[in-house]
mmCIF file of C-alpha atoms in Angstrom:
data_model
loop_
_atom_site.group_PDB
_atom_site.id
_atom_site.type_symbol
_atom_site.label_atom_id
_atom_site.label_comp_id
_atom_site.label_asym_id
_atom_site.label_seq_id
_atom_site.Cartn_x
_atom_site.Cartn_y
_atom_site.Cartn_z
ATOM 1 C CA MET A 1 -3.146 -14.422 -8.406
ATOM 2 C CA PRO A 2 -4.815 -11.761 -6.259
ATOM 3 C CA GLY A 3 -3.558 -10.505 -3.309
ATOM 4 C CA LEU A 4 -5.348 -10.460 -0.216
ATOM 5 C CA ILE A 5 -6.208 -7.045 1.913
ATOM 6 C CA GLY A 6 -5.093 -7.799 5.552
ATOM 7 C CA ARG A 7 -4.102 -5.847 8.487
ATOM 8 C CA LYS A 8 -0.707 -4.929 10.674
ATOM 9 C CA VAL A 9 -0.914 -6.360 14.288
ATOM 10 C CA GLY A 10 2.609 -5.686 15.200
ATOM 11 C CA MET A 11 6.062 -7.640 15.991
ATOM 12 C CA THR A 12 6.623 -10.354 17.116
ATOM 13 C CA ARG A 13 9.432 -13.020 17.245
ATOM 14 C CA VAL A 14 9.287 -16.965 16.534
ATOM 15 C CA PHE A 15 12.138 -19.328 16.678
ATOM 16 C CA SER A 16 13.105 -21.171 14.368
ATOM 17 C CA GLU A 17 14.514 -25.618 14.569
ATOM 18 C CA GLU A 18 18.076 -24.258 14.862
ATOM 19 C CA GLY A 19 16.877 -22.192 18.115
ATOM 20 C CA LEU A 20 16.715 -19.136 15.915
ATOM 21 C CA ALA A 21 15.010 -15.398 17.076
ATOM 22 C CA ILE A 22 13.338 -14.714 13.416
ATOM 23 C CA PRO A 23 11.890 -10.900 14.017
ATOM 24 C CA VAL A 24 8.344 -11.235 11.699
ATOM 25 C CA THR A 25 5.111 -8.945 11.529
ATOM 26 C CA VAL A 26 1.978 -10.240 12.347
ATOM 27 C CA LEU A 27 -0.656 -9.954 9.256
ATOM 28 C CA LYS A 28 -4.301 -10.778 10.247
ATOM 29 C CA ALA A 29 -5.294 -11.295 6.104
ATOM 30 C CA GLY A 30 -8.284 -11.806 4.916
ATOM 31 C CA PRO A 31 -11.041 -13.313 4.947
ATOM 32 C CA CYS A 32 -11.800 -11.113 1.577
ATOM 33 C CA THR A 33 -14.432 -11.602 -0.855
ATOM 34 C CA VAL A 34 -13.889 -11.158 -4.892
ATOM 35 C CA VAL A 35 -16.515 -8.310 -4.675
ATOM 36 C CA GLN A 36 -16.424 -8.134 -9.030
ATOM 37 C CA ILE A 37 -14.844 -9.050 -12.273
ATOM 38 C CA LYS A 38 -13.222 -6.732 -14.436
ATOM 39 C CA SER A 39 -12.376 -7.809 -18.145
ATOM 40 C CA PRO A 40 -10.285 -5.493 -21.071
ATOM 41 C CA ARG A 41 -14.152 -6.074 -23.395
ATOM 42 C CA SER A 42 -16.269 -4.177 -20.669
ATOM 43 C CA ASP A 43 -13.558 -2.728 -18.163
ATOM 44 C CA GLY A 44 -10.035 -1.857 -20.529
ATOM 45 C CA TYR A 45 -8.141 -3.606 -18.335
ATOM 46 C CA ALA A 46 -8.635 -7.008 -16.691
ATOM 47 C CA ALA A 47 -8.411 -7.515 -12.761
ATOM 48 C CA VAL A 48 -10.039 -8.887 -9.461
ATOM 49 C CA GLN A 49 -11.669 -6.433 -7.543
ATOM 50 C CA VAL A 50 -10.955 -8.243 -3.257
ATOM 51 C CA GLY A 51 -13.414 -6.573 -0.526
ATOM 52 C CA PHE A 52 -11.746 -6.692 2.970
ATOM 53 C CA GLY A 53 -14.166 -6.279 6.248
ATOM 54 C CA GLU A 54 -17.730 -5.575 6.480
ATOM 55 C CA ARG A 55 -18.893 -1.311 7.039
ATOM 56 C CA LYS A 56 -22.018 -0.546 8.928
ATOM 57 C CA HIS A 57 -25.225 -0.097 7.161
ATOM 58 C CA LYS A 58 -25.801 3.084 7.869
ATOM 59 C CA ARG A 59 -22.511 4.336 7.378
ATOM 60 C CA SER A 60 -22.963 3.605 3.285
ATOM 61 C CA THR A 61 -23.888 4.375 0.129
ATOM 62 C CA MET A 62 -26.957 3.083 -1.278
ATOM 63 C CA ALA A 63 -24.170 2.812 -4.268
ATOM 64 C CA GLU A 64 -21.712 0.843 -2.164
ATOM 65 C CA LEU A 65 -24.026 -1.161 -1.157
ATOM 66 C CA GLY A 66 -25.777 -2.129 -3.875
ATOM 67 C CA HIS A 67 -22.380 -2.860 -5.460
ATOM 68 C CA ALA A 68 -22.241 -5.044 -2.704
ATOM 69 C CA ALA A 69 -25.119 -7.144 -3.080
ATOM 70 C CA LYS A 70 -24.311 -7.994 -6.838
ATOM 71 C CA ALA A 71 -21.737 -10.724 -5.212
ATOM 72 C CA GLY A 72 -24.252 -11.470 -2.185
ATOM 73 C CA LEU A 73 -22.678 -9.435 0.523
ATOM 74 C CA ASP A 74 -25.127 -8.459 3.481
ATOM 75 C CA ALA A 75 -22.649 -5.144 4.053
ATOM 76 C CA ALA A 76 -20.436 -3.522 1.886
ATOM 77 C CA PRO A 77 -16.707 -3.840 2.516
ATOM 78 C CA ARG A 78 -14.421 -1.716 4.293
ATOM 79 C CA LEU A 79 -12.296 -1.635 2.127
ATOM 80 C CA ILE A 80 -12.301 -2.479 -1.878
ATOM 81 C CA ARG A 81 -8.823 -2.876 -3.886
ATOM 82 C CA GLU A 82 -8.011 -4.197 -7.499
ATOM 83 C CA PHE A 83 -5.246 -7.101 -8.726
ATOM 84 C CA ARG A 84 -4.503 -7.699 -11.597
ATOM 85 C CA PRO A 85 -5.107 -11.896 -11.715
ATOM 86 C CA GLY A 86 -2.242 -14.888 -12.999
ATOM 87 C CA ASP A 87 -2.147 -16.707 -16.008
ATOM 88 C CA GLY A 88 -5.126 -19.152 -16.513
ATOM 89 C CA GLU A 89 -6.680 -18.213 -13.469
ATOM 90 C CA THR A 90 -10.927 -18.123 -12.683
ATOM 91 C CA TYR A 91 -12.973 -16.572 -10.173
ATOM 92 C CA GLU A 92 -15.815 -15.223 -9.344
ATOM 93 C CA PRO A 93 -18.148 -13.076 -7.357
ATOM 94 C CA GLY A 94 -18.412 -13.409 -3.989
ATOM 95 C CA GLN A 95 -15.891 -16.349 -4.066
ATOM 96 C CA GLU A 96 -14.055 -16.180 -0.062
ATOM 97 C CA LEU A 97 -10.449 -15.551 -0.576
ATOM 98 C CA THR A 98 -7.829 -17.146 2.383
ATOM 99 C CA VAL A 99 -4.437 -17.216 3.535
ATOM 100 C CA GLY A 100 -4.382 -20.769 2.542
ATOM 101 C CA LEU A 101 -3.835 -19.025 -0.744
ATOM 102 C CA PHE A 102 0.156 -18.134 1.198
ATOM 103 C CA GLU A 103 2.749 -20.484 2.022
ATOM 104 C CA ALA A 104 5.993 -21.163 4.468
ATOM 105 C CA GLY A 105 8.788 -20.167 2.601
ATOM 106 C CA GLU A 106 7.774 -17.901 -0.159
ATOM 107 C CA LYS A 107 8.433 -14.454 -0.901
ATOM 108 C CA VAL A 108 5.801 -11.857 -1.042
ATOM 109 C CA ARG A 109 5.760 -8.315 -2.079
ATOM 110 C CA VAL A 110 3.706 -6.287 1.308
ATOM 111 C CA SER A 111 2.124 -2.712 0.747
ATOM 112 C CA GLY A 112 1.200 0.239 3.043
ATOM 113 C CA VAL A 113 1.637 3.648 4.553
ATOM 114 C CA THR A 114 4.274 4.924 5.875
ATOM 115 C CA LYS A 115 3.674 6.411 9.556
ATOM 116 C CA GLY A 116 3.929 10.520 9.245
ATOM 117 C CA ARG A 117 6.950 12.225 10.894
ATOM 118 C CA GLY A 118 5.546 15.231 10.311
ATOM 119 C CA PHE A 119 7.918 18.573 9.349
ATOM 120 C CA GLN A 120 11.336 17.520 10.698
ATOM 121 C CA GLY A 121 14.399 18.785 9.043
ATOM 122 C CA VAL A 122 17.252 17.195 6.564
ATOM 123 C CA VAL A 123 19.019 15.013 9.445
ATOM 124 C CA LYS A 124 16.652 13.098 10.301
ATOM 125 C CA ARG A 125 14.728 12.936 7.100
ATOM 126 C CA TYR A 126 17.183 12.113 4.756
ATOM 127 C CA GLY A 127 20.247 10.933 7.175
ATOM 128 C CA PHE A 128 22.533 14.744 6.912
ATOM 129 C CA ARG A 129 25.561 13.783 8.639
ATOM 130 C CA GLY A 130 24.876 17.529 9.720
ATOM 131 C CA ARG A 131 27.145 20.651 10.448
ATOM 132 C CA PRO A 132 30.007 20.380 13.680
ATOM 133 C CA ALA A 133 28.046 19.891 16.774
ATOM 134 C CA SER A 134 30.800 20.759 19.503
ATOM 135 C CA HIS A 135 31.649 24.771 20.876
ATOM 136 C CA GLY A 136 28.278 25.753 20.476
ATOM 137 C CA HIS A 137 28.001 25.418 16.676
ATOM 138 C CA PRO A 138 24.601 27.991 15.764
ATOM 139 C CA MET A 139 23.858 25.769 12.864
ATOM 140 C CA SER A 140 24.536 21.787 13.875
ATOM 141 C CA ARG A 141 22.354 20.352 12.452
ATOM 142 C CA ASN A 142 21.199 23.197 9.139
ATOM 143 C CA PRO A 143 21.586 22.088 5.600
ATOM 144 C CA GLY A 144 23.800 23.594 4.327
ATOM 145 C CA SER A 145 24.541 26.086 1.242
ATOM 146 C CA MET A 146 21.892 26.049 -1.527
ATOM 147 C CA GLY A 147 24.155 25.649 -4.325
ATOM 148 C CA PRO A 148 26.757 28.833 -6.075
ATOM 149 C CA GLY A 149 24.956 32.556 -6.020
ATOM 150 C CA THR A 150 25.852 32.923 -9.127
ATOM 151 C CA ASP A 151 25.257 30.572 -11.521
ATOM 152 C CA PRO A 152 22.409 29.250 -11.676
ATOM 153 C CA SER A 153 21.770 31.501 -8.849
ATOM 154 C CA ARG A 154 19.076 29.274 -7.753
ATOM 155 C CA VAL A 155 17.932 26.240 -5.606
ATOM 156 C CA ILE A 156 17.414 23.705 -7.837
ATOM 157 C CA LYS A 157 14.776 21.348 -8.298
ATOM 158 C CA GLY A 158 14.877 18.293 -6.113
ATOM 159 C CA LYS A 159 17.141 19.650 -3.967
ATOM 160 C CA LYS A 160 17.133 18.101 0.094
ATOM 161 C CA LEU A 161 15.333 19.859 2.090
ATOM 162 C CA PRO A 162 12.873 20.126 5.732
ATOM 163 C CA GLY A 163 10.163 18.932 4.656
ATOM 164 C CA ARG A 164 7.195 17.114 5.168
ATOM 165 C CA MET A 165 7.695 13.119 6.189
ATOM 166 C CA GLY A 166 6.064 9.517 6.031
ATOM 167 C CA GLY A 167 2.879 9.018 4.600
ATOM 168 C CA THR A 168 3.407 8.134 1.861
ATOM 169 C CA ARG A 169 2.662 4.675 0.519
ATOM 170 C CA LYS A 170 5.634 1.848 0.275
ATOM 171 C CA THR A 171 6.763 -1.829 -0.957
ATOM 172 C CA ILE A 172 8.283 -3.631 0.572
ATOM 173 C CA ARG A 173 9.501 -6.479 -1.443
ATOM 174 C CA ASN A 174 10.592 -10.500 -0.741
ATOM 175 C CA LEU A 175 9.244 -10.920 2.538
ATOM 176 C CA GLU A 176 9.541 -14.164 3.549
ATOM 177 C CA VAL A 177 6.475 -16.391 4.605
ATOM 178 C CA VAL A 178 8.076 -17.693 7.861
ATOM 179 C CA ARG A 179 4.190 -19.269 8.671
ATOM 180 C CA VAL A 180 0.797 -19.457 7.894
ATOM 181 C CA ASP A 181 -1.989 -19.943 11.057
ATOM 182 C CA SER A 182 -5.173 -20.691 8.483
ATOM 183 C CA GLU A 183 -7.440 -20.850 12.205
ATOM 184 C CA ARG A 184 -6.233 -17.583 13.040
ATOM 185 C CA ASN A 185 -6.064 -15.685 9.413
ATOM 186 C CA LEU A 186 -3.227 -14.786 10.643
ATOM 187 C CA LEU A 187 0.541 -14.006 8.434
ATOM 188 C CA PHE A 188 3.864 -13.850 9.698
ATOM 189 C CA VAL A 189 6.360 -12.576 7.010
ATOM 190 C CA ARG A 190 10.000 -12.448 8.209
ATOM 191 C CA GLY A 191 10.987 -8.110 9.215
ATOM 192 C CA GLY A 192 9.028 -5.012 9.106
ATOM 193 C CA VAL A 193 6.233 -4.030 7.176
ATOM 194 C CA PRO A 194 5.633 -0.112 6.295
ATOM 195 C CA GLY A 195 2.400 0.691 7.995
ATOM 196 C CA SER A 196 1.532 1.273 12.540
ATOM 197 C CA ARG A 197 -0.381 -0.725 14.167
ATOM 198 C CA ASN A 198 -4.126 -1.665 12.971
ATOM 199 C CA SER A 199 -3.298 0.302 9.524
ATOM 200 C CA TYR A 200 -4.412 -2.158 6.249
ATOM 201 C CA VAL A 201 -1.816 -3.314 4.314
ATOM 202 C CA LEU A 202 -1.761 -5.427 0.990
ATOM 203 C CA ILE A 203 0.050 -9.042 -0.005
ATOM 204 C CA ARG A 204 0.796 -9.714 -2.774
ATOM 205 C CA LYS A 205 3.062 -13.139 -4.611
#
């Protein structure tokens, strides 16, 4: 089945019937509109193109407005993504997808872009232990030796070194749907989800 595009609202907690506190991430998912149906015959692969939100008319190109008009939309979607349809599933352009696709207790996978941390050292970036921290050690957070000097006389590719951290696409699998609020288009997912508040996420079964 196709998934939904949403925004990360934030984190909170809900209580189960047994009184246990469950940490959850609140996602404002949908409503999303089917913009285009792609088929192997015409496009080379099967996909359902889904749009989320609305972009201002003056900020949309004529091509974007024309593409949205084919699906019966008045404005171009703010974000468009494609999902692979399931076997035997049929969708029509202009069809609206809501959080009603999901039920409490289901497992989903959520994709998003992680928070950017900037240039970081190996202790924060990869969890290195670091050098001795006592007695005024001059290189307590230094990565240490790069390798033998005689052979291979170079730094091996893939060596964990300081660099830019975060800002990459990440997917968390097997997250449990704790609650579905159809009136407010909210999805309560157990645990954390990549990204900062108000960032876009993709939710799939």
